[in-house]
Coordinates of N, CA and C in Angstrom, one line a residue:
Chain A
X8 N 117.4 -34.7 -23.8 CA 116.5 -35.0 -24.9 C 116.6 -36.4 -25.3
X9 N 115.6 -36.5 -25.6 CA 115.3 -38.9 -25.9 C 115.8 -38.6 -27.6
X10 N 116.9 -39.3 -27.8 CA 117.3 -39.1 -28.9 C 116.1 -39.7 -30.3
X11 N 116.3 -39.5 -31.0 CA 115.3 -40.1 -32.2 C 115.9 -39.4 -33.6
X12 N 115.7 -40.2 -34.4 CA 115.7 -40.2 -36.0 C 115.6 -38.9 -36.5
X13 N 116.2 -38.3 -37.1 CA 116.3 -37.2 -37.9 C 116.5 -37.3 -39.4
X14 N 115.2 -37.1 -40.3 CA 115.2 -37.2 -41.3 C 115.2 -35.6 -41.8
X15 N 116.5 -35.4 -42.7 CA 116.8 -33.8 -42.9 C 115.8 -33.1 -43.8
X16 N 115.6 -34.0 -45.1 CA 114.1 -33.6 -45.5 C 113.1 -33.0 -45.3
X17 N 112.6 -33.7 -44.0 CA 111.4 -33.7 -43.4 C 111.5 -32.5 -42.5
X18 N 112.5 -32.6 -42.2 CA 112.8 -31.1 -41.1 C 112.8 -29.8 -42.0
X19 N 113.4 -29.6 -42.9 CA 113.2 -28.8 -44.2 C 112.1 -28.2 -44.3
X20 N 111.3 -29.3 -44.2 CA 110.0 -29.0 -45.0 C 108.6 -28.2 -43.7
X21 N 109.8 -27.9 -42.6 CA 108.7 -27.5 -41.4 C 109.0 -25.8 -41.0
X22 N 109.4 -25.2 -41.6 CA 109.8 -24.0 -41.6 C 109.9 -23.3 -43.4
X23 N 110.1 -21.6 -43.5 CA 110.5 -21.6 -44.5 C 111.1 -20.2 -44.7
X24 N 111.3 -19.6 -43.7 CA 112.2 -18.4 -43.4 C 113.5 -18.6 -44.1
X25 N 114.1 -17.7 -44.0 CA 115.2 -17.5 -44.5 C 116.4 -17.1 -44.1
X26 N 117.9 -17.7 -43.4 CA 118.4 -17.2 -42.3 C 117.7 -17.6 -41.1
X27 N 116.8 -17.9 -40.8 CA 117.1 -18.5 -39.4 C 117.7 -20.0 -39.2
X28 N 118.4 -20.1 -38.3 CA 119.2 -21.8 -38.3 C 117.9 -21.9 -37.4
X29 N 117.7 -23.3 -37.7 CA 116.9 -24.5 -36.5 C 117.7 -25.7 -36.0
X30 N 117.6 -25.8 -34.9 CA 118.4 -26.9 -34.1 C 117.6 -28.1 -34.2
X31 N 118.6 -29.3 -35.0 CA 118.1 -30.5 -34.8 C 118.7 -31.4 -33.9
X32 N 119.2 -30.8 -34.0 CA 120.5 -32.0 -32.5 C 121.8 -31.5 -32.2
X33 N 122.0 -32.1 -30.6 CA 123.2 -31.3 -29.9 C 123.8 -32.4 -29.5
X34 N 125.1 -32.8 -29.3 CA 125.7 -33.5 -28.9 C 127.3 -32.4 -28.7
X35 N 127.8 -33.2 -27.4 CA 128.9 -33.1 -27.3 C 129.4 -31.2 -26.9
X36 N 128.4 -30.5 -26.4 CA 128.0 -29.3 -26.5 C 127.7 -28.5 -27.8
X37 N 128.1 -29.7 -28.5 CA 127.8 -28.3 -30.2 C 126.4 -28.7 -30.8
X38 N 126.2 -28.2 -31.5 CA 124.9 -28.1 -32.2 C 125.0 -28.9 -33.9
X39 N 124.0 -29.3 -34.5 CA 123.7 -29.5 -35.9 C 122.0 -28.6 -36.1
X40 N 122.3 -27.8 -37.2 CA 121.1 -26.9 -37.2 C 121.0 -27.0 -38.9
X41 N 119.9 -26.2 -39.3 CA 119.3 -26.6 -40.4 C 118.8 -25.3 -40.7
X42 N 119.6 -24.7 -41.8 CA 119.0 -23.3 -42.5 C 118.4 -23.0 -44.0
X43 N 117.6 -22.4 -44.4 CA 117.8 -22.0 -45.7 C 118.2 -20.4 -46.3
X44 N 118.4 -20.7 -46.8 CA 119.2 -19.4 -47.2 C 118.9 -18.5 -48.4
X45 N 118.6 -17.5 -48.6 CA 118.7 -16.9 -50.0 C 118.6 -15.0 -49.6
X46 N 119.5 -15.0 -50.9 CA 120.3 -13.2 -50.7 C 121.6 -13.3 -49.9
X47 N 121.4 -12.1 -49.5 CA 123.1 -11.7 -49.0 C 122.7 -11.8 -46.8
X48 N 123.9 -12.5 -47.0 CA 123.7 -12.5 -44.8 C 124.2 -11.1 -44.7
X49 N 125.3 -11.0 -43.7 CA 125.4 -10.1 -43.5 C 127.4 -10.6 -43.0
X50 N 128.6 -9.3 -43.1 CA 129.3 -10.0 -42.6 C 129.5 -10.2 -40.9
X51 N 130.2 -11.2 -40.8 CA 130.8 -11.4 -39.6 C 131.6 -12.3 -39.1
X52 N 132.0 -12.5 -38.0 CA 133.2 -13.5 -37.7 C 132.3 -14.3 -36.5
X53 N 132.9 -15.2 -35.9 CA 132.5 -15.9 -34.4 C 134.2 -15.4 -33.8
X54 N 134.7 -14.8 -32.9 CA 135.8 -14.9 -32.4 C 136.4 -16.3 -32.0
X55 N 135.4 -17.5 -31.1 CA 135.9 -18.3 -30.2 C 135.8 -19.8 -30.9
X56 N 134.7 -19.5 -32.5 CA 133.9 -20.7 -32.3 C 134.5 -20.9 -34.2
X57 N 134.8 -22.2 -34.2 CA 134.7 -22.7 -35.6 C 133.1 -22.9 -36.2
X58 N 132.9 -22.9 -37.8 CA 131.5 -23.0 -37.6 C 131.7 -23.7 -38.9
X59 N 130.7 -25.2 -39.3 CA 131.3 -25.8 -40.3 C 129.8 -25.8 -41.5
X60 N 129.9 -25.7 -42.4 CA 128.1 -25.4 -43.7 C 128.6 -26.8 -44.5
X61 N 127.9 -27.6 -44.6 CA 127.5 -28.0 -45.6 C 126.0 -28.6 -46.5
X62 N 126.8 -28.0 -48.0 CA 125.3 -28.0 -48.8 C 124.0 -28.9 -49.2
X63 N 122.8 -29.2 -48.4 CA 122.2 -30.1 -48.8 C 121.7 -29.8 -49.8
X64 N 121.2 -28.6 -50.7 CA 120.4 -28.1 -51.9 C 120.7 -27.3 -52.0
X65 N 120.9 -26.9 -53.4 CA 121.3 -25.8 -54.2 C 122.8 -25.4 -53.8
X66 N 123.0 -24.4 -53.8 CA 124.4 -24.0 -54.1 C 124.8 -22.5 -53.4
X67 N 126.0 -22.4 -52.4 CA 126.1 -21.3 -51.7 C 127.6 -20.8 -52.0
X68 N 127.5 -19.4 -51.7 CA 129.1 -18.7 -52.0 C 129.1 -18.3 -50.7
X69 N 130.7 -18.4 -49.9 CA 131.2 -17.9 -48.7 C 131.7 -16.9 -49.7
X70 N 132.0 -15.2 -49.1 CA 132.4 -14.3 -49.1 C 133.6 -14.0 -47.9
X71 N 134.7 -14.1 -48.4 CA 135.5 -13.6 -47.5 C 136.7 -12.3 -47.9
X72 N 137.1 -11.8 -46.8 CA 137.8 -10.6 -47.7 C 138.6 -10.9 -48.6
X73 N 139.2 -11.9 -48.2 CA 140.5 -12.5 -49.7 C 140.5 -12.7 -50.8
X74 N 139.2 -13.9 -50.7 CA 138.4 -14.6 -51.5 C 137.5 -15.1 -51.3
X75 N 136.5 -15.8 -52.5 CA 135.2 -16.3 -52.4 C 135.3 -17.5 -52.6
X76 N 134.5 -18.4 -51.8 CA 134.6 -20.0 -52.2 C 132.9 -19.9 -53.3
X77 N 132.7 -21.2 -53.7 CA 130.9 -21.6 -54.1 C 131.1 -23.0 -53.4
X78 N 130.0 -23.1 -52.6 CA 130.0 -24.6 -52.6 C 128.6 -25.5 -52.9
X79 N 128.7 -26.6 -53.7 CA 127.6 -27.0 -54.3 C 127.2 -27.9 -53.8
X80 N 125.9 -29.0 -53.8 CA 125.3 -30.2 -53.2 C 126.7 -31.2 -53.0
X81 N 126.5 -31.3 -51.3 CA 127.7 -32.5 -51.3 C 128.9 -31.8 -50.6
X82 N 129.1 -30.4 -50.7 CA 130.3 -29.7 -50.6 C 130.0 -29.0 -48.9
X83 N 131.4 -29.4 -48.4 CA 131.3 -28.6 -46.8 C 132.2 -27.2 -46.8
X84 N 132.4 -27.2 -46.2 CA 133.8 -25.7 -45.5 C 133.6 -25.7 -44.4
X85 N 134.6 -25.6 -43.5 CA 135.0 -24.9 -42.1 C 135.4 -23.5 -42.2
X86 N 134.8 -23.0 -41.7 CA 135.0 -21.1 -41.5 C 135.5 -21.2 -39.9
X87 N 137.1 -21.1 -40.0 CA 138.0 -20.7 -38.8 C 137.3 -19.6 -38.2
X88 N 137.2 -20.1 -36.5 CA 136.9 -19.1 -36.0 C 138.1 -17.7 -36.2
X89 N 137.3 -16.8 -35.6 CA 137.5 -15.3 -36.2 C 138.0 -15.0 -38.2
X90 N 137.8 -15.6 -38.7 CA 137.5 -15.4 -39.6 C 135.9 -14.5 -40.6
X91 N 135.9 -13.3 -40.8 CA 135.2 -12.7 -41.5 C 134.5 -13.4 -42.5
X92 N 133.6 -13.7 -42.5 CA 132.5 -14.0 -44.0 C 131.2 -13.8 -44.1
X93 N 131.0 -13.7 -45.3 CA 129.3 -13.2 -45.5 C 128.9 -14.4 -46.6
X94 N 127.9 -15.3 -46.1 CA 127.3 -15.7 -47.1 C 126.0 -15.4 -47.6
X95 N 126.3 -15.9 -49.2 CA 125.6 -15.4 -50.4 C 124.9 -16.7 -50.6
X96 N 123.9 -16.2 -51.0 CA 122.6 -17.5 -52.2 C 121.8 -17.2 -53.2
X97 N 122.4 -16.8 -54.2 CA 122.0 -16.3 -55.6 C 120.2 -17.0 -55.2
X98 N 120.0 -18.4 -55.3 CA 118.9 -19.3 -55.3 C 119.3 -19.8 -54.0
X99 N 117.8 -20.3 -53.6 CA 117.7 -20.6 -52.3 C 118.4 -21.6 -51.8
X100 N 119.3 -21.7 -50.9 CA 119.9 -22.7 -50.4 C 119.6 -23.7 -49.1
X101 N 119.8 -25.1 -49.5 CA 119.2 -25.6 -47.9 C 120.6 -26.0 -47.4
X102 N 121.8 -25.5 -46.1 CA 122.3 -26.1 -45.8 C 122.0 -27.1 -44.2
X103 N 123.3 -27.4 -44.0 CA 123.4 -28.0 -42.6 C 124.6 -27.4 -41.7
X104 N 124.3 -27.0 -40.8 CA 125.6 -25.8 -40.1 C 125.7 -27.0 -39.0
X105 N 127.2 -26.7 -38.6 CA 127.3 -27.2 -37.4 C 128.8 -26.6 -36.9
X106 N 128.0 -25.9 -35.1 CA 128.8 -25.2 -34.6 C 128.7 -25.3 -33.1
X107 N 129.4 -24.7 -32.5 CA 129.0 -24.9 -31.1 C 127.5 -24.2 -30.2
X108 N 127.3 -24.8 -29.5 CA 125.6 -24.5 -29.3 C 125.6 -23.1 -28.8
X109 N 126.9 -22.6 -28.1 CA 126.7 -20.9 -28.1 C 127.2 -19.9 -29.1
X110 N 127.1 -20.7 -30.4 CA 127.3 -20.0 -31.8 C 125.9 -19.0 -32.4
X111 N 126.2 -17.6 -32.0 CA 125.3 -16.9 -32.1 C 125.6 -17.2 -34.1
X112 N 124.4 -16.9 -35.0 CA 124.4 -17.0 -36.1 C 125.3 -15.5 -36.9
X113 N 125.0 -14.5 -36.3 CA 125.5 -13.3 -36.9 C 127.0 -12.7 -36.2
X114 N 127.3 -13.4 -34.8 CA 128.7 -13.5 -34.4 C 128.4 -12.4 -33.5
X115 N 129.1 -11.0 -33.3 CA 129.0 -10.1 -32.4 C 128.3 -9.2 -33.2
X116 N 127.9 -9.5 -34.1 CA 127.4 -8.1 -35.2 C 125.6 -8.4 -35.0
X117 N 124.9 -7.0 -34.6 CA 123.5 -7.0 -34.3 C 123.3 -6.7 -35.6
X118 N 122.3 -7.2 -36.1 CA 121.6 -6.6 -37.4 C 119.8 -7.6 -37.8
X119 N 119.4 -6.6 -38.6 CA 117.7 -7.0 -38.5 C 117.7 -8.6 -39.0
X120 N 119.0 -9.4 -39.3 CA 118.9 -10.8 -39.7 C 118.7 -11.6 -38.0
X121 N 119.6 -11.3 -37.3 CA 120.2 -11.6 -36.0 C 118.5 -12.3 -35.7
X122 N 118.9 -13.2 -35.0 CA 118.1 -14.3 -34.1 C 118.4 -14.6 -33.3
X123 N 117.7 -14.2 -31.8 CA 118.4 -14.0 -30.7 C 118.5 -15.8 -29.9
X124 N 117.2 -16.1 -30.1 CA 117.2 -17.7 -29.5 C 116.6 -18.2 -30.5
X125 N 117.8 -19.2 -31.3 CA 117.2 -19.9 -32.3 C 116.5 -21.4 -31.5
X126 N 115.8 -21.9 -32.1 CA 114.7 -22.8 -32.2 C 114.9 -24.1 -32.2
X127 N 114.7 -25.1 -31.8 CA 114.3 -26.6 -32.2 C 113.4 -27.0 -33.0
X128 N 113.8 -28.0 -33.9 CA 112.2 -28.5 -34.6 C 112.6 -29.8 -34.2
Chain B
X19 N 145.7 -26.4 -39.8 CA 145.4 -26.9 -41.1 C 144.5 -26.1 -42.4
X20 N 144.9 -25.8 -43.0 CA 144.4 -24.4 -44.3 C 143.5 -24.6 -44.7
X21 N 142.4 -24.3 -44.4 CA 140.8 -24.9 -44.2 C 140.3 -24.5 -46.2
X22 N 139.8 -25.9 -46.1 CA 139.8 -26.3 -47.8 C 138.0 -26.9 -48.1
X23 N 137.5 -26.4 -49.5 CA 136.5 -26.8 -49.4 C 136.8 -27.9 -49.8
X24 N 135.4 -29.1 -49.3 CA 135.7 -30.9 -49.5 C 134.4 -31.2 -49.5
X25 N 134.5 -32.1 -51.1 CA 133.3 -32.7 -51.6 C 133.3 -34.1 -51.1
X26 N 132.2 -33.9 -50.5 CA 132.5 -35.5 -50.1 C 132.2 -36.5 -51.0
X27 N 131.7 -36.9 -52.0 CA 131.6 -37.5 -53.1 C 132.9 -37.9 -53.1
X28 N 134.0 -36.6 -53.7 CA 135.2 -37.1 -54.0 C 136.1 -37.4 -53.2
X29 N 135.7 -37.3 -51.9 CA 136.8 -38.2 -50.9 C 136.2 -39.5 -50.6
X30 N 134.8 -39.8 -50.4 CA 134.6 -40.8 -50.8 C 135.4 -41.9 -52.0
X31 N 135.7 -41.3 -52.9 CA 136.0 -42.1 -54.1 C 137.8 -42.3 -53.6
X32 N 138.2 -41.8 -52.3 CA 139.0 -41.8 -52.3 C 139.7 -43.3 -51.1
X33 N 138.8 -44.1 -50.8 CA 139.0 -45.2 -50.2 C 137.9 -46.2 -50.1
X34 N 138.0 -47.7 -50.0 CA 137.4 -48.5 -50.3 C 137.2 -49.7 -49.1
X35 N 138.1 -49.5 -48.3 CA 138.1 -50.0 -47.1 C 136.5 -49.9 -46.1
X36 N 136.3 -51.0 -45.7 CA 135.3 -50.8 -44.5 C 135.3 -50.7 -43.2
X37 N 134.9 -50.1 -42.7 CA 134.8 -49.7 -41.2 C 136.0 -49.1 -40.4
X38 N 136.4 -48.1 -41.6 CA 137.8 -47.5 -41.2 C 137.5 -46.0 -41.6
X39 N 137.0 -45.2 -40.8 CA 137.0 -44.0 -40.6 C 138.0 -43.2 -40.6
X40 N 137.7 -42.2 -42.0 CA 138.3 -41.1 -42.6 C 138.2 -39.9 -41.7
X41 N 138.9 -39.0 -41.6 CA 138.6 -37.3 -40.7 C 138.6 -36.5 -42.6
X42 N 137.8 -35.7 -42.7 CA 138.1 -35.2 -43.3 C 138.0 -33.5 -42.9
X43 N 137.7 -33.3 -41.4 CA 137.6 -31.9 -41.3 C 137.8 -31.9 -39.6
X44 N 138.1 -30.8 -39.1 CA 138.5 -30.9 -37.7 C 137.7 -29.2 -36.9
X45 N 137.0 -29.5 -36.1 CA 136.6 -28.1 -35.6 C 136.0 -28.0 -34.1
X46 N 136.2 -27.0 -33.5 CA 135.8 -27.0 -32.1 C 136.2 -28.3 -30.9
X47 N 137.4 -29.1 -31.1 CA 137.9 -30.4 -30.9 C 137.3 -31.4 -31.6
X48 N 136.3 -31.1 -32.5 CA 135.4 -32.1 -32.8 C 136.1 -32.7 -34.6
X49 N 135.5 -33.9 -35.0 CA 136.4 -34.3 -35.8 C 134.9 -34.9 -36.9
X50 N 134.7 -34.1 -38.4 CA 133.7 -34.9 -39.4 C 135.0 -35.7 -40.2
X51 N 134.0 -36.5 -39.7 CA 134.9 -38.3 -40.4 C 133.6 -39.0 -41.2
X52 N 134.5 -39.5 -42.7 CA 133.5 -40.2 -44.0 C 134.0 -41.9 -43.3
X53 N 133.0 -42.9 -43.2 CA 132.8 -44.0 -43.3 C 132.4 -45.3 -44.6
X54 N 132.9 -45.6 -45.0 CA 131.8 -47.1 -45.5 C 131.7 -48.2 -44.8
X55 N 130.4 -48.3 -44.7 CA 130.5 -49.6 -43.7 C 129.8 -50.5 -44.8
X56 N 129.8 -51.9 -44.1 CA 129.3 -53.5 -45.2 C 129.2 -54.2 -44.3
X57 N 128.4 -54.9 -43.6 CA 128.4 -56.0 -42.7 C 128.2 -55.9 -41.3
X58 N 128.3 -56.6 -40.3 CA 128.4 -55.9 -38.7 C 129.5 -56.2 -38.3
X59 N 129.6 -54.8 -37.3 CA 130.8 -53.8 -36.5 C 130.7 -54.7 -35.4
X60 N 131.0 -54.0 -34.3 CA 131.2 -54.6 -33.4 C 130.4 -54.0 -31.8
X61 N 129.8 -54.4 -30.9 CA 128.9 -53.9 -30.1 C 130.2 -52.8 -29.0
X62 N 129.7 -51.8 -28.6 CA 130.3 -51.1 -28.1 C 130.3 -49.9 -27.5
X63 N 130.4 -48.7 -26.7 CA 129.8 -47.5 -26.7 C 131.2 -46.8 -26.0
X64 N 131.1 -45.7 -26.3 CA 131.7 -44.2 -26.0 C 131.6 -43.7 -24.7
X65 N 132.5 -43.9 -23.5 CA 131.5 -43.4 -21.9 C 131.3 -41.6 -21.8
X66 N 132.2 -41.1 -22.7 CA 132.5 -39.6 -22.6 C 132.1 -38.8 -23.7
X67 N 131.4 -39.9 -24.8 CA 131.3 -39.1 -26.2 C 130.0 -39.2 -27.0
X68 N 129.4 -38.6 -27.4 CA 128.4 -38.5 -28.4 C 128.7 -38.4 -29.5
X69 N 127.8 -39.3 -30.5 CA 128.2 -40.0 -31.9 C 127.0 -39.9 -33.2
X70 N 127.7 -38.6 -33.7 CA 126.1 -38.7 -34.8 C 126.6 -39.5 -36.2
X71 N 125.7 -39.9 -36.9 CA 125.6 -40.8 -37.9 C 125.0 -39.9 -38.7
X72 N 125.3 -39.3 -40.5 CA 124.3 -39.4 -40.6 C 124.7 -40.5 -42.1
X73 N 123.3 -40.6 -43.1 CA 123.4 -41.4 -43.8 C 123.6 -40.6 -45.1
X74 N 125.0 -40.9 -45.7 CA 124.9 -40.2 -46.8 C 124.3 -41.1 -48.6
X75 N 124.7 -42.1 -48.2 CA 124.4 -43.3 -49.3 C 124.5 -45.0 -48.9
X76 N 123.1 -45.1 -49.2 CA 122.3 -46.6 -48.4 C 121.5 -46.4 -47.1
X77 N 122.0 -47.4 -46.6 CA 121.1 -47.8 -45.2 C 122.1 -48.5 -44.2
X78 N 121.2 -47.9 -42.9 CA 122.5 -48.7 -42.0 C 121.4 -49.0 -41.1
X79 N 121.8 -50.2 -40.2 CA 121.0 -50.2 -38.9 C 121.3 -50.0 -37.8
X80 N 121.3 -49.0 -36.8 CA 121.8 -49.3 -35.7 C 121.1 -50.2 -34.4
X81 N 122.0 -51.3 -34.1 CA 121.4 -52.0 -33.0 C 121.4 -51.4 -31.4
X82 N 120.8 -51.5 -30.1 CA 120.8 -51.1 -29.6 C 120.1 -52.5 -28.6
X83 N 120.5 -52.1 -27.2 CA 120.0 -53.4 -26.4 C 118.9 -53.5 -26.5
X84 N 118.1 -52.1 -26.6 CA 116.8 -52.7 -26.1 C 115.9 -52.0 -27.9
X85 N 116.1 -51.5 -28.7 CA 115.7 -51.3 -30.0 C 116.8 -51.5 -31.3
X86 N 116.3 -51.4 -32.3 CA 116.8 -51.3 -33.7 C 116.3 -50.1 -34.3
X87 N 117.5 -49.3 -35.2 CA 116.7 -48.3 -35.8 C 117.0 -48.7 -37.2
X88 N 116.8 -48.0 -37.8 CA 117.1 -48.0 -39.3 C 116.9 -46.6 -39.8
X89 N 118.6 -46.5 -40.6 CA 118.9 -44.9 -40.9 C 118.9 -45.3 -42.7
X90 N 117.7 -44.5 -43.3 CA 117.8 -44.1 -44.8 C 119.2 -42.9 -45.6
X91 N 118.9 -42.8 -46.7 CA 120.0 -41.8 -47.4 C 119.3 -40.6 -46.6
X92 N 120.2 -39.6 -45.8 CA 119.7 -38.2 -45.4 C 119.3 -38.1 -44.3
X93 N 119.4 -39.4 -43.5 CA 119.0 -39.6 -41.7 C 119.6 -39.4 -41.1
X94 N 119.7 -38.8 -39.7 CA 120.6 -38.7 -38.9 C 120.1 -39.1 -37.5
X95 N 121.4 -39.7 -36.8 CA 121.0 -40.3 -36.0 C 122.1 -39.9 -34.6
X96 N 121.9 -39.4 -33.5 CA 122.9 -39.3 -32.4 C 123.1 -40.2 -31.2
X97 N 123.6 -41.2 -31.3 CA 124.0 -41.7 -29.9 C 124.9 -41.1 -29.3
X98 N 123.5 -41.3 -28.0 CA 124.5 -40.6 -26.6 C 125.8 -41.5 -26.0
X99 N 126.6 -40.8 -25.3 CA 127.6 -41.3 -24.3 C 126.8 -42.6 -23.6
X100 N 128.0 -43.6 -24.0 CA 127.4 -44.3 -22.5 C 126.6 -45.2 -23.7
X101 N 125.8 -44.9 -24.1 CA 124.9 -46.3 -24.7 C 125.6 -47.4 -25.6
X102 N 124.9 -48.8 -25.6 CA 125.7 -49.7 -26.3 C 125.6 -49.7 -27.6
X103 N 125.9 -50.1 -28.8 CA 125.6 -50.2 -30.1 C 126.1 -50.6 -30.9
X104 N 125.3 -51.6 -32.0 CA 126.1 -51.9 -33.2 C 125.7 -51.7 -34.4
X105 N 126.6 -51.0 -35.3 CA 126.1 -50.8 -36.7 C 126.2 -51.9 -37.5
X106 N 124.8 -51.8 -38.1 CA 125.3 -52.9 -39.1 C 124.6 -52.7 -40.5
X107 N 125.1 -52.8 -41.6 CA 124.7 -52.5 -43.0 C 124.7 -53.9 -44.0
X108 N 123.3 -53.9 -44.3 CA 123.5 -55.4 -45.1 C 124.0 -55.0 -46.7
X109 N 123.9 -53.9 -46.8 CA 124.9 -53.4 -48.4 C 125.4 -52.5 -47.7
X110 N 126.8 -52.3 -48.6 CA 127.3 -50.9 -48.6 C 126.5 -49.6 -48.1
X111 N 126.9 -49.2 -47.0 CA 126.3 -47.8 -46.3 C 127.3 -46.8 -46.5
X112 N 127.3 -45.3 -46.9 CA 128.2 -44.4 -46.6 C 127.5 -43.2 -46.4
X113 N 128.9 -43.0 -45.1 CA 128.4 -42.3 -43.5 C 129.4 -41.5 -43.7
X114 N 128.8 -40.0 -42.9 CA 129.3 -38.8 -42.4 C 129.2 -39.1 -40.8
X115 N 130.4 -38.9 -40.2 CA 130.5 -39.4 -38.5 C 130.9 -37.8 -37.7
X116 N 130.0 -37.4 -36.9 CA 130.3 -35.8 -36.4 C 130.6 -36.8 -34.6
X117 N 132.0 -36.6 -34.3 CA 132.3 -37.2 -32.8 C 133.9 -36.2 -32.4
X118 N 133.8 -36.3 -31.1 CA 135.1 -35.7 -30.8 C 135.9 -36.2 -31.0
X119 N 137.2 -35.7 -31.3 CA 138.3 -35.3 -31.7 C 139.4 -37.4 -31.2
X120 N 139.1 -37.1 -30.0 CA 139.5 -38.1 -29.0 C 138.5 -39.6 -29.2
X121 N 137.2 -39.8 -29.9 CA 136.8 -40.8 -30.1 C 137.7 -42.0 -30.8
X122 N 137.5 -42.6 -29.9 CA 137.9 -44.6 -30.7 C 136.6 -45.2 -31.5
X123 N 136.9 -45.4 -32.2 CA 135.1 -45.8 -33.4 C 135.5 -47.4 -32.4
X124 N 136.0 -48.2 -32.0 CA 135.1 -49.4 -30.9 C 135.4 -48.7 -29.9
X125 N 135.5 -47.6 -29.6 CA 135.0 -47.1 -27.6 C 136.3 -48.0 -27.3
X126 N 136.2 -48.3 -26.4 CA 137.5 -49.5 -25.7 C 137.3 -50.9 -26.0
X127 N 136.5 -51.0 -26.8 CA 136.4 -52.4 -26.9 C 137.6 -52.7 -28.2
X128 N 138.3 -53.5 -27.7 CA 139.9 -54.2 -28.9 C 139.2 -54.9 -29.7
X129 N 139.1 -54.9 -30.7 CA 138.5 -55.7 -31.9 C 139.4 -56.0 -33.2
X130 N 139.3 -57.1 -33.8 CA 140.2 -56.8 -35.1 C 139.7 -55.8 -36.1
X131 N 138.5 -55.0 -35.7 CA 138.4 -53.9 -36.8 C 138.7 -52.5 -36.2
X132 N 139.1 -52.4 -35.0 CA 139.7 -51.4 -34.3 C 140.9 -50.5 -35.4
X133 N 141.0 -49.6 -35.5 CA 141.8 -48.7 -36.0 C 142.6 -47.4 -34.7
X134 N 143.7 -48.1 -34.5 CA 144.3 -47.1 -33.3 C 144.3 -45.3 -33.7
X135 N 145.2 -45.6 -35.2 CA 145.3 -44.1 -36.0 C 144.5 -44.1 -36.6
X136 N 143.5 -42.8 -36.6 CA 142.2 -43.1 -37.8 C 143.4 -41.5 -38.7
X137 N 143.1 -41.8 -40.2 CA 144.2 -40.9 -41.3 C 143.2 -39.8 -41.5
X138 N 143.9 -38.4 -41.8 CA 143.1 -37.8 -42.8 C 142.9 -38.2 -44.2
X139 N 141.9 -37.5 -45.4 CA 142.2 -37.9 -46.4 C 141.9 -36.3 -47.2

């Protein structure tokens, strides 16, 4: 792919589903994808794959069995692979994920959120 | 490493140095590192690595042999392996850097702004 300018905004503003990630760029085999978020995901782990969120808009809670993080505009997390979590978005969230490009979004867990081949914009 | 949420705002405020690349997170070999850059870097490229930028606060330019881009607050930009490039910011730029683990920020090129150990913060 001919590399070019990615303005996150503008990419934002070309979709408006909820839970599905969109791929803006891959490098190095991992991916940078672009979701928005609102309600409850569902839980799950990635066994192999670290998977990193951070928030461009609004404000998101990881769910994990121990504990709960929030993280707000500005704020990242790394979610260790095989680690369990469910994220939450009281209000709609715009983050930025970045994980490896065979990071299914829902992990091994099938459910009516699951997206089988997510997308480019 | 006990994976911790991180505002980058506040690691930002946590060095003042330029063109010396912070890790502040580590995943899938891959390493997000915070930057400030001020002035021009040095021409150089990565033969094995891909190098995203993005802009978190100001403007940067990247040079390139045969174009110039120019990255706003929220742009992102990926140079591939292999290509040449020089960043350069005529104010204060600060950068989110998504590259592997193993990247040298001058590639092989020795420069007096070369940093052998890049620190966490």
């Amino acid at each position: 792919m001919k590399p070019e300018k990615v303005n996150l905004k503008d990419k934002f503003e070309l979709f408006n589903e909820h839970w599905t990630p969109k791929i803006i760029g891959e490098l190095n085999g991992q991916q940078v994808k672009l979701a928005k978020l609102k309600g409850e995901f569902v839980w799950h782990d990635h066994k192999e794959e670290d998977e990193m969120f951070l928030v461009i808009k609004g404000s998101l809670k990881i769910e994990f069995r121990d504990k709960t993080i929030r993280l707000n505009e500005g704020e990242m997390y790394i979610v260790p692979r095989g680690v369990e979590h469910n994220p939450v978005a009281e209000e709609e969230a715009w983050i930025l994920l970045f994980e490896p490009a065979s990071t299914k979004h829902t992990g091994e867990v099938k459910d009516k959120l699951s997206v089988e081949n997510q997308e480019w914009i």
